[in-house]
Every structure is written in structure tokens, then in C-alpha cells.
Amino acid sequence: MLRRTLVTTGAAMLSLAGLGLPAAADMAPEITKPVTISFYSYNLATAGQKNEATMEMLNTFMEQNPLITVEPIGAPSNEILSRVQADIVAGQQPDVAQLVFRDLIYAAHDLGAEPLEDLAGDELSEHAQGMVEKGLDLGKVDGKTYGLAYTFSTPVMFINDDIFRAAGLDPTHPPRTWAEVKEAGMAIQQKTDYYGFFPGAFGPIDGTFVYQSIVMSNGGMVRDGNTLTFADGDAADAVAMLRDLRDSGAYADIDVASHMDTFAAGKLGMFLFTSAVQNSFSAAADGKFEISVTQMPSFGDKPTAPTNSGSALFILSKDPVKQRAAWELMKFLTSKYAYTQITSKIGYLPLRLDIVDDPEYLKPWVDAHPLIRPNLEQLTRLTPNVAFAGPNYRQVENMMKDAATEAVLGDGDPYEVLRAAQDQAQKLMPSD
């Protein structure tokens, strides 16, 4: 039974309480007459290749499925949930939505997303053959798949090779540990006019997956069930490590809103962020400076735990025929063909690794763009980005992010800053 709650988005508050979504019926076995479905996607709201590659895939899908028309609806990633909620309130039931992973539990418990095991049955297991198991786990809640992982990536370290050489460093042997990042960042700060290191964990562009990757790579967690733990033990120690980088001068003293622009301008030596920006960085660096990519740093000998950025696809339709059309679209958008387009034209990871070395699909592109390799290698240690439960899940996440930012960039004791925020945020968590 669906629960109805109040969700705080930060941008707007929208109540779905009391709206009684229609109950789902069995999905139709096939499409026998023309049907139109809506597809809410934040890639469609992004100018350039993300929009163009997504539209190309939708047009190809409609050519291959002439009875199905897809109505594309674009909204930025930080607004897509509000758009879906608003249309439900207005009586315009969305059919398929691309939502970020932080909305996973809310989509499963409160938004009416359909569990694919119940909807598609054996078709799900058949379609999932050959897909990365850890990638499929990203979209599960209570053991069922509500979101089919679609576009996602892990944090990788972008290196400006020219800055490394100017600082007397060897870019072919990039830092492997946080201690080596500190050493390299201080060398850049002391010997050049450039900045050393910056993590894309803070600022207006969502970097929670970077922050959680660092915390989990040190053995920490941001929550245990409904108990917050981001101020505890190894989690707090990971943030304190970043504070030490900042106090040492290895951490770039730049506006948190300008980290991508600073690296693209060739002024930052090391930048930890999603590989989804790799294509834009390569274009920005072309003819100006050399870049390379390596895996995220580790805490000594501890294995890293790279978490995911990105999104999953959710079926929200309650109409049996539209559910069939939505499922066919979802399968198409996670096919070998689609991941070839998504990886080569957008920059996200393929969920089907057998296409990486297949000449029919991704091999020619991977051979020409080896910077994708570190991101592919991190898939073996992929760790789900933890979403929060309850009606205040976004407010809790924002309080955690703000505390981590203050702990690293502020003047107070990082442990005390995190503890105070955790105590306050815990009051907004479900009581089990």
C-alpha cells in the first residue's frame, strides 16, 4: 500500500497527500494499437550532446516501434522530481521518469513507482542478463527493482599533466592515496601559480556521491538504517582528512561554484568528479593542455568504495498498455545500442560491459578514448550512493552536505560541526 507524505525539495514544497493514485493492473502482453507515453528526462533539458543523443535514441525507438509515440519532457536534474510531482497533482500521470538516485526510496514508497519484478516478471531477468549486477543493485529498495540504473558514473581523478610537470611531478605516476594527493597538491601550490586539488563534493552542482565515496572509502557510512552516522568514527575522519588538505594548502582555495570552470581553464592540477564531464574537459583542453584520468585515491591500503552519480528509469504509469510501452522503452534505453550512444556521446558508464570490447558497439570509441578505462575499472568496487528515507529526506541530505562543507572550508572543529548537524538532522529522520 502506498504511503502519502510531504516532501521537501529545497526548491519547492509539494504535497501529494491524499491524492489516491490509481491502482496498477497487469501489464499488457503486447502493443496492438497506437499509444503515446511521456518520458521525463533531465538529459533532454541539457543543451548539446545529452539532449541530442537522447533524442536520437528516442527517434530510433519510435522507428522500430511504430505503434509507440514518446512525448519527451525535459527538466533540469534538480527540478525533475518537482515536475513529476506537479503533473501528478494536476492529473497528468507520468509514464516513465529519469530520476536521480537520491529520490529512489521516495519514488518507491511515495511516488507510485512500479517494482519491475512484479510488473515484468521473467522479462526483467531475461533483459538483465549481461548487465553489471552491482549496477542493477543501485535501483533496488527492499530487494525489488524500482529504478533500472540508466546513466551513472563514479568519481575519477582528472589530472592536468602540464601542471604536474611544472611542479616537478610525473603525471604518468599520479597520486594513488590521499597522502600522495596532499604531497602533490602542496608541491603545485608551492612551485607554481596554479591550484593543487579540489573535490567536486561541495557547491551548487550536486557532489554528494563524491562526498559519500570518500567517506565509504575510509570505512564510514552516512547512515545505519534510520540512524545518521555521518559524524561518527571513520566517516568524520574522512572529512577531517579533507580539512587537513585545506589547512596544508594542497586544497585549492577557489569558489566552490567554479570548480569545473577552474579545471577547464587549465588552472587546477587535480579534480575529483564524475567522468560524465570528461568529454567537455577533453574539448576544453584540446590544443591548450594535456589531461589524464586515474582512479579515486585511497586511504592507505584500504580499497576504495566508488559510489554512483546519475540516474535510474522508473515506470510510473498505471495503464496496462502504457506500462507495456514504457517497459519496451526502458529495455531499449538500457540495450547494447543505447549504452554505446550513452557512453560515447554523453560520457556515462555502460551497464553492459560486453560491448566495451565488441567492434560492433563500443570498442572503436574506447580504443580512441582510453580515459574511460579508470572509470570502467572502478565498477568492480561500485558501492550504492546511500539515499535517505522519510518525507524530509532531501532536507536531511542538505543538512549533511552543508555540515561537511562547513567542516572542510570553515574555521570550526570539523568533528564538532558534523556532530551538531547530525544531532539536528536526526530529528527529521523516520523513527522506524
Short mmCIF file of C-alpha atoms in Angstrom, two decimals:
data_model
loop_
_atom_site.label_atom_id
_atom_site.label_comp_id
_atom_site.label_asym_id
_atom_site.label_seq_id
_atom_site.Cartn_x
_atom_site.Cartn_y
_atom_site.Cartn_z
CA MET A 1 0.00 0.00 0.00
CA LEU A 2 1.35 3.37 -0.98
CA ARG A 3 2.11 5.90 1.71
CA ARG A 4 1.43 9.57 1.13
CA THR A 5 3.77 12.05 2.73
CA LEU A 6 5.04 15.57 2.49
CA VAL A 7 8.34 16.00 0.68
CA THR A 8 10.68 18.94 0.96
CA THR A 9 12.61 19.58 -2.25
CA GLY A 10 14.50 22.70 -1.25
CA ALA A 11 13.15 24.47 -4.32
CA ALA A 12 9.54 23.89 -3.52
CA MET A 13 7.29 22.04 -1.15
CA LEU A 14 4.64 19.96 -2.76
CA SER A 15 2.17 17.74 -1.02
CA LEU A 16 0.92 14.57 -2.64
CA ALA A 17 -1.03 13.73 0.49
CA GLY A 18 -4.45 12.30 -0.10
CA LEU A 19 -4.09 12.02 -3.83
CA GLY A 20 -5.03 8.36 -4.21
CA LEU A 21 -3.05 7.23 -7.25
CA PRO A 22 -4.86 4.62 -9.33
CA ALA A 23 -4.01 1.03 -8.56
CA ALA A 24 -1.81 -0.77 -11.07
CA ALA A 25 -3.24 -3.53 -13.26
CA ASP A 26 -1.34 -6.28 -15.04
CA MET A 27 0.90 -5.01 -17.82
CA ALA A 28 -0.46 -5.71 -21.32
CA PRO A 29 1.36 -8.57 -23.09
CA GLU A 30 1.90 -6.55 -26.28
CA ILE A 31 1.10 -3.31 -28.08
CA THR A 32 -1.70 -3.78 -30.63
CA LYS A 33 -2.81 -0.20 -31.20
CA PRO A 34 -1.16 3.26 -31.20
CA VAL A 35 -0.23 4.55 -27.76
CA THR A 36 1.56 7.67 -26.54
CA ILE A 37 3.71 7.70 -23.40
CA SER A 38 5.52 10.55 -21.65
CA PHE A 39 9.23 10.40 -20.84
CA TYR A 40 10.55 12.84 -18.20
CA SER A 41 14.30 13.25 -18.58
CA TYR A 42 16.86 15.74 -17.33
CA ASN A 43 19.20 14.83 -20.17
CA LEU A 44 16.59 16.32 -22.50
CA ALA A 45 16.89 19.62 -20.62
CA THR A 46 20.63 19.89 -21.22
CA ALA A 47 21.77 21.67 -24.36
CA GLY A 48 24.23 19.83 -26.59
CA GLN A 49 25.10 16.17 -26.77
CA LYS A 50 22.99 14.95 -23.82
CA ASN A 51 19.82 16.25 -25.44
CA GLU A 52 20.85 15.33 -28.97
CA ALA A 53 21.95 11.78 -28.09
CA THR A 54 18.77 11.18 -26.06
CA MET A 55 16.50 12.46 -28.85
CA GLU A 56 18.39 10.32 -31.36
CA MET A 57 17.70 7.25 -29.20
CA LEU A 58 14.02 8.15 -28.82
CA ASN A 59 13.62 8.65 -32.57
CA THR A 60 15.30 5.31 -33.26
CA PHE A 61 13.00 3.63 -30.72
CA MET A 62 9.88 5.09 -32.38
CA GLU A 63 11.12 3.99 -35.81
CA GLN A 64 11.49 0.44 -34.50
CA ASN A 65 8.18 0.60 -32.56
CA PRO A 66 5.79 2.49 -34.87
CA LEU A 67 2.77 1.97 -32.58
CA ILE A 68 4.50 3.79 -29.72
CA THR A 69 4.91 7.57 -29.63
CA VAL A 70 7.17 9.03 -26.93
CA GLU A 71 6.43 12.54 -25.71
CA PRO A 72 9.76 13.94 -24.41
CA ILE A 73 9.54 16.21 -21.35
CA GLY A 74 12.78 17.83 -20.22
CA ALA A 75 13.54 19.39 -16.84
CA PRO A 76 16.88 20.03 -15.05
CA SER A 77 18.03 17.28 -12.69
CA ASN A 78 17.32 19.35 -9.59
CA GLU A 79 13.78 20.11 -10.85
CA ILE A 80 12.73 16.84 -12.49
CA LEU A 81 11.11 15.41 -9.34
CA SER A 82 9.13 18.62 -8.76
CA ARG A 83 7.92 18.48 -12.37
CA VAL A 84 6.78 14.87 -11.96
CA GLN A 85 5.03 15.70 -8.68
CA ALA A 86 3.33 18.76 -10.14
CA ASP A 87 1.98 16.81 -13.12
CA ILE A 88 0.64 14.06 -10.84
CA VAL A 89 -1.13 16.70 -8.76
CA ALA A 90 -2.54 18.19 -11.98
CA GLY A 91 -3.87 14.79 -13.04
CA GLN A 92 -1.30 14.23 -15.78
CA GLN A 93 0.11 10.85 -14.81
CA PRO A 94 3.77 10.50 -15.99
CA ASP A 95 4.65 7.19 -17.64
CA VAL A 96 8.47 6.93 -17.49
CA ALA A 97 10.80 9.18 -15.49
CA GLN A 98 14.57 9.53 -15.25
CA LEU A 99 15.19 10.40 -11.59
CA VAL A 100 18.42 10.78 -9.63
CA PHE A 101 19.29 8.07 -7.11
CA ARG A 102 18.66 10.27 -4.07
CA ASP A 103 14.94 10.06 -4.95
CA LEU A 104 14.98 6.25 -5.06
CA ILE A 105 13.27 5.48 -1.74
CA TYR A 106 10.76 8.29 -2.18
CA ALA A 107 9.91 7.07 -5.69
CA ALA A 108 9.43 3.53 -4.41
CA HIS A 109 7.44 4.34 -1.27
CA ASP A 110 5.58 7.54 -2.11
CA LEU A 111 5.57 8.30 -5.82
CA GLY A 112 3.96 5.08 -7.04
CA ALA A 113 6.90 3.64 -9.00
CA GLU A 114 6.22 0.08 -10.09
CA PRO A 115 8.53 -2.72 -8.87
CA LEU A 116 9.84 -4.29 -12.07
CA GLU A 117 9.87 -7.83 -10.66
CA ASP A 118 6.08 -7.56 -10.18
CA LEU A 119 5.47 -5.72 -13.45
CA ALA A 120 7.72 -7.56 -15.89
CA GLY A 121 8.39 -10.89 -14.14
CA ASP A 122 10.69 -13.14 -16.15
CA GLU A 123 11.17 -10.43 -18.77
CA LEU A 124 13.21 -8.47 -16.22
CA SER A 125 15.61 -11.32 -15.50
CA GLU A 126 15.91 -12.02 -19.23
CA HIS A 127 16.66 -8.37 -20.01
CA ALA A 128 19.11 -8.11 -17.10
CA GLN A 129 21.33 -10.90 -18.44
CA GLY A 130 24.76 -9.45 -19.19
CA MET A 131 24.18 -6.28 -17.16
CA VAL A 132 26.50 -5.27 -14.31
CA GLU A 133 25.00 -6.81 -11.16
CA LYS A 134 26.28 -4.03 -8.88
CA GLY A 135 24.74 -1.52 -11.25
CA LEU A 136 21.36 -3.24 -11.09
CA ASP A 137 21.55 -3.16 -7.28
CA LEU A 138 21.63 0.64 -7.36
CA GLY A 139 17.90 0.77 -8.14
CA LYS A 140 16.66 -1.72 -5.54
CA VAL A 141 14.60 -0.96 -2.43
CA ASP A 142 13.75 -3.79 -0.02
CA GLY A 143 15.01 -6.31 -2.56
CA LYS A 144 12.92 -5.12 -5.52
CA THR A 145 13.95 -3.08 -8.56
CA TYR A 146 12.03 0.19 -8.66
CA GLY A 147 14.64 2.07 -10.71
CA LEU A 148 16.59 0.49 -13.56
CA ALA A 149 20.06 2.06 -13.48
CA TYR A 150 20.33 4.18 -16.62
CA THR A 151 23.01 6.87 -16.74
CA PHE A 152 25.60 6.74 -14.00
CA SER A 153 29.28 7.14 -13.31
CA THR A 154 31.82 7.04 -10.46
CA PRO A 155 34.27 9.68 -9.22
CA VAL A 156 37.56 9.73 -11.12
CA MET A 157 40.58 11.98 -10.68
CA PHE A 158 41.24 14.33 -13.59
CA ILE A 159 44.90 15.34 -13.84
CA ASN A 160 46.33 18.39 -15.63
CA ASP A 161 49.57 16.85 -16.88
CA ASP A 162 51.16 20.21 -17.70
CA ILE A 163 50.67 21.50 -14.14
CA PHE A 164 52.16 18.27 -12.78
CA ARG A 165 55.27 18.72 -14.92
CA ALA A 166 55.56 22.39 -13.90
CA ALA A 167 55.57 21.28 -10.26
CA GLY A 168 58.25 18.65 -10.90
CA LEU A 169 55.71 15.80 -10.67
CA ASP A 170 55.31 12.83 -13.04
CA PRO A 171 51.76 12.68 -14.47
CA THR A 172 52.34 9.08 -15.56
CA HIS A 173 52.53 8.20 -11.85
CA PRO A 174 49.55 10.11 -10.42
CA PRO A 175 48.71 10.05 -6.68
CA ARG A 176 47.22 6.75 -5.54
CA THR A 177 46.50 7.65 -1.91
CA TRP A 178 45.24 10.72 -0.07
CA ALA A 179 48.71 11.16 1.46
CA GLU A 180 50.13 11.37 -2.07
CA VAL A 181 47.38 13.81 -3.08
CA LYS A 182 48.43 16.05 -0.20
CA GLU A 183 52.08 15.83 -1.22
CA ALA A 184 51.33 16.60 -4.88
CA GLY A 185 48.89 19.40 -4.02
CA MET A 186 51.42 21.12 -1.76
CA ALA A 187 54.10 20.83 -4.48
CA ILE A 188 51.78 22.50 -7.00
CA GLN A 189 50.83 25.20 -4.52
CA GLN A 190 54.47 25.93 -3.60
CA LYS A 191 56.15 25.65 -7.03
CA THR A 192 53.57 27.00 -9.50
CA ASP A 193 50.93 29.67 -9.85
CA TYR A 194 48.21 27.02 -10.16
CA TYR A 195 45.86 25.33 -7.71
CA GLY A 196 46.53 21.83 -6.34
CA PHE A 197 43.47 19.68 -5.60
CA PHE A 198 39.70 20.11 -5.38
CA PRO A 199 36.91 17.53 -4.89
CA GLY A 200 33.59 18.11 -6.62
CA ALA A 201 31.88 17.20 -3.37
CA PHE A 202 30.65 20.66 -2.48
CA GLY A 203 28.96 23.57 -4.19
CA PRO A 204 25.76 24.15 -6.18
CA ILE A 205 26.44 21.22 -8.54
CA ASP A 206 25.46 18.07 -6.66
CA GLY A 207 28.54 16.21 -5.46
CA THR A 208 27.05 14.06 -2.73
CA PHE A 209 28.27 10.93 -4.50
CA VAL A 210 31.86 12.26 -4.30
CA TYR A 211 31.49 13.03 -0.59
CA GLN A 212 29.97 9.60 0.10
CA SER A 213 32.69 7.89 -1.96
CA ILE A 214 35.37 9.47 0.22
CA VAL A 215 33.53 8.60 3.45
CA MET A 216 32.87 4.99 2.45
CA SER A 217 36.43 4.51 1.17
CA ASN A 218 37.55 5.14 4.75
CA GLY A 219 35.07 2.58 6.07
CA GLY A 220 32.47 5.15 7.15
CA MET A 221 28.74 5.36 6.46
CA VAL A 222 26.36 8.31 6.37
CA ARG A 223 23.51 6.33 7.97
CA ASP A 224 22.79 2.94 9.51
CA GLY A 225 19.13 2.23 8.86
CA ASN A 226 17.38 5.38 10.03
CA THR A 227 20.20 6.35 12.38
CA LEU A 228 22.52 9.00 10.95
CA THR A 229 26.23 8.21 11.26
CA PHE A 230 27.97 10.86 9.15
CA ALA A 231 29.54 12.40 12.28
CA ASP A 232 30.81 9.08 13.61
CA GLY A 233 34.24 7.44 13.52
CA ASP A 234 35.67 6.74 10.07
CA ALA A 235 33.07 8.97 8.35
CA ALA A 236 34.14 12.02 10.36
CA ASP A 237 37.83 11.10 10.00
CA ALA A 238 37.42 11.20 6.19
CA VAL A 239 36.07 14.75 6.35
CA ALA A 240 38.85 15.71 8.77
CA MET A 241 41.33 14.44 6.16
CA LEU A 242 39.90 16.90 3.62
CA ARG A 243 40.15 19.66 6.22
CA ASP A 244 43.82 18.77 6.69
CA LEU A 245 44.35 19.07 2.93
CA ARG A 246 42.79 22.50 3.04
CA ASP A 247 44.87 23.63 6.04
CA SER A 248 48.05 22.39 4.34
CA GLY A 249 47.48 24.44 1.19
CA ALA A 250 47.10 21.35 -1.02
CA TYR A 251 43.36 22.08 -1.29
CA ALA A 252 42.54 24.71 -3.90
CA ASP A 253 41.29 27.98 -2.42
CA ILE A 254 38.60 28.60 -5.06
CA ASP A 255 34.88 29.34 -5.16
CA VAL A 256 33.02 26.03 -4.78
CA ALA A 257 30.76 27.10 -7.65
CA SER A 258 33.69 27.41 -10.06
CA HIS A 259 35.48 24.06 -9.69
CA MET A 260 34.61 22.79 -13.18
CA ASP A 261 35.44 26.11 -14.83
CA THR A 262 38.76 26.27 -12.95
CA PHE A 263 39.84 22.84 -14.20
CA ALA A 264 38.57 23.51 -17.73
CA ALA A 265 40.60 26.74 -17.77
CA GLY A 266 43.78 24.77 -17.04
CA LYS A 267 44.35 26.23 -13.57
CA LEU A 268 43.70 23.19 -11.35
CA GLY A 269 46.10 20.23 -11.03
CA MET A 270 43.74 17.55 -9.65
CA PHE A 271 39.93 17.39 -9.71
CA LEU A 272 37.86 14.51 -8.32
CA PHE A 273 34.49 14.38 -10.06
CA THR A 274 32.20 12.39 -12.34
CA SER A 275 33.51 11.07 -15.64
CA ALA A 276 30.36 12.46 -17.23
CA VAL A 277 32.26 15.73 -17.68
CA GLN A 278 35.15 14.02 -19.42
CA ASN A 279 34.07 14.94 -22.92
CA SER A 280 33.69 18.62 -22.04
CA PHE A 281 37.10 18.66 -20.31
CA SER A 282 38.74 16.98 -23.31
CA ALA A 283 37.21 19.62 -25.58
CA ALA A 284 38.31 22.46 -23.28
CA ALA A 285 41.87 21.10 -23.07
CA ASP A 286 42.27 20.42 -26.80
CA GLY A 287 45.34 22.29 -28.01
CA LYS A 288 45.84 24.03 -24.64
CA PHE A 289 46.93 21.46 -22.06
CA GLU A 290 47.14 17.69 -21.57
CA ILE A 291 44.77 15.82 -19.27
CA SER A 292 44.78 12.27 -17.95
CA VAL A 293 42.44 10.32 -15.70
CA THR A 294 43.13 7.99 -12.81
CA GLN A 295 41.05 6.19 -10.19
CA MET A 296 39.95 7.92 -6.99
CA PRO A 297 42.60 7.98 -4.21
CA SER A 298 42.55 5.53 -1.31
CA PHE A 299 43.12 5.81 2.42
CA GLY A 300 46.39 3.90 2.53
CA ASP A 301 45.81 0.23 1.74
CA LYS A 302 42.04 0.39 2.16
CA PRO A 303 40.17 -0.43 -1.09
CA THR A 304 38.21 2.49 -2.44
CA ALA A 305 34.41 2.40 -2.50
CA PRO A 306 33.40 4.50 -5.53
CA THR A 307 29.73 5.40 -5.37
CA ASN A 308 27.50 6.31 -8.26
CA SER A 309 26.25 9.56 -9.62
CA GLY A 310 23.48 9.64 -12.19
CA SER A 311 20.00 8.27 -12.57
CA ALA A 312 17.60 5.36 -12.96
CA LEU A 313 14.44 4.87 -15.02
CA PHE A 314 11.12 4.47 -13.21
CA ILE A 315 7.76 3.30 -14.58
CA LEU A 316 5.00 5.41 -13.05
CA SER A 317 2.17 4.60 -15.47
CA LYS A 318 -0.91 2.78 -14.13
CA ASP A 319 -2.38 1.98 -17.57
CA PRO A 320 -1.60 -1.62 -18.68
CA VAL A 321 -0.95 -0.68 -22.32
CA LYS A 322 1.19 2.31 -21.41
CA GLN A 323 3.09 0.15 -18.93
CA ARG A 324 3.96 -2.23 -21.77
CA ALA A 325 5.08 0.70 -23.93
CA ALA A 326 7.08 2.13 -21.00
CA TRP A 327 8.77 -1.23 -20.37
CA GLU A 328 9.69 -1.55 -24.06
CA LEU A 329 11.20 1.97 -23.93
CA MET A 330 13.07 1.15 -20.73
CA LYS A 331 14.55 -2.01 -22.28
CA PHE A 332 15.58 -0.09 -25.38
CA LEU A 333 17.29 2.67 -23.36
CA THR A 334 19.37 0.06 -21.50
CA SER A 335 20.26 -2.01 -24.57
CA LYS A 336 23.68 -2.54 -26.14
CA TYR A 337 22.85 0.05 -28.79
CA ALA A 338 21.72 2.63 -26.21
CA TYR A 339 24.76 2.22 -23.97
CA THR A 340 27.01 2.63 -26.98
CA GLN A 341 25.34 6.01 -27.58
CA ILE A 342 25.24 6.95 -23.87
CA THR A 343 28.94 6.22 -23.25
CA SER A 344 30.38 7.59 -26.48
CA LYS A 345 28.19 10.69 -26.79
CA ILE A 346 27.30 11.58 -23.18
CA GLY A 347 30.12 10.06 -21.11
CA TYR A 348 28.33 7.79 -18.65
CA LEU A 349 29.31 4.18 -17.93
CA PRO A 350 27.84 1.30 -19.93
CA LEU A 351 25.82 -1.13 -17.80
CA ARG A 352 26.67 -3.83 -20.34
CA LEU A 353 30.43 -4.40 -20.23
CA ASP A 354 30.46 -6.92 -23.09
CA ILE A 355 30.08 -4.03 -25.54
CA VAL A 356 33.37 -2.44 -24.41
CA ASP A 357 35.48 -4.83 -26.49
CA ASP A 358 32.88 -5.54 -29.18
CA PRO A 359 33.79 -3.96 -32.56
CA GLU A 360 30.07 -3.74 -33.39
CA TYR A 361 29.44 -1.47 -30.42
CA LEU A 362 31.86 0.45 -28.18
CA LYS A 363 35.34 -0.92 -28.93
CA PRO A 364 36.33 1.61 -31.63
CA TRP A 365 35.37 4.51 -29.35
CA VAL A 366 37.08 3.07 -26.25
CA ASP A 367 40.27 2.47 -28.25
CA ALA A 368 40.23 6.13 -29.28
CA HIS A 369 39.23 7.40 -25.82
CA PRO A 370 41.20 5.40 -23.19
CA LEU A 371 40.37 7.95 -20.46
CA ILE A 372 37.19 5.92 -19.82
CA ARG A 373 39.23 2.91 -18.58
CA PRO A 374 39.75 4.05 -14.92
CA ASN A 375 36.01 4.56 -14.58
CA LEU A 376 35.30 1.09 -16.00
CA GLU A 377 37.81 -0.50 -13.62
CA GLN A 378 36.06 1.10 -10.63
CA LEU A 379 32.84 -0.76 -11.47
CA THR A 380 34.26 -3.81 -9.66
CA ARG A 381 34.07 -1.88 -6.37
CA LEU A 382 30.89 0.08 -7.12
CA THR A 383 29.06 0.97 -3.90
CA PRO A 384 25.49 2.38 -3.98
CA ASN A 385 25.12 6.06 -3.17
CA VAL A 386 23.02 5.99 0.01
CA ALA A 387 19.57 7.59 -0.24
CA PHE A 388 17.64 8.75 2.82
CA ALA A 389 14.16 7.65 3.80
CA GLY A 390 11.19 9.61 5.04
CA PRO A 391 9.36 12.76 3.98
CA ASN A 392 12.29 15.02 4.90
CA TYR A 393 14.94 13.05 3.02
CA ARG A 394 16.19 15.98 0.95
CA GLN A 395 16.36 18.30 3.94
CA VAL A 396 18.40 15.72 5.86
CA GLU A 397 20.77 15.30 2.92
CA ASN A 398 21.19 19.07 2.61
CA MET A 399 21.99 19.38 6.32
CA MET A 400 24.65 16.68 5.94
CA LYS A 401 26.14 18.34 2.85
CA ASP A 402 26.17 21.78 4.46
CA ALA A 403 27.87 20.38 7.58
CA ALA A 404 30.55 18.62 5.53
CA THR A 405 31.19 21.82 3.58
CA GLU A 406 31.49 23.85 6.79
CA ALA A 407 33.71 21.19 8.37
CA VAL A 408 36.17 21.37 5.46
CA LEU A 409 36.02 25.02 4.46
CA GLY A 410 35.10 26.68 7.76
CA ASP A 411 37.16 27.53 10.83
CA GLY A 412 35.43 25.37 13.45
CA ASP A 413 36.41 21.93 14.68
CA PRO A 414 35.25 19.56 11.91
CA TYR A 415 34.13 16.87 14.35
CA GLU A 416 32.03 19.32 16.37
CA VAL A 417 30.47 20.80 13.22
CA LEU A 418 29.45 17.36 11.97
CA ARG A 419 28.15 16.25 15.38
CA ALA A 420 25.94 19.31 15.79
CA ALA A 421 24.43 18.85 12.33
CA GLN A 422 23.87 15.14 12.84
CA ASP A 423 22.05 15.71 16.12
CA GLN A 424 19.73 18.23 14.43
CA ALA A 425 19.16 16.15 11.27
CA GLN A 426 18.38 13.01 13.26
CA LYS A 427 15.20 14.69 14.48
CA LEU A 428 13.94 14.72 10.87
CA MET A 429 14.55 11.03 10.23
CA PRO A 430 11.80 8.39 10.46
CA SER A 431 11.56 6.80 13.89
CA ASP A 432 11.33 3.26 12.39
#
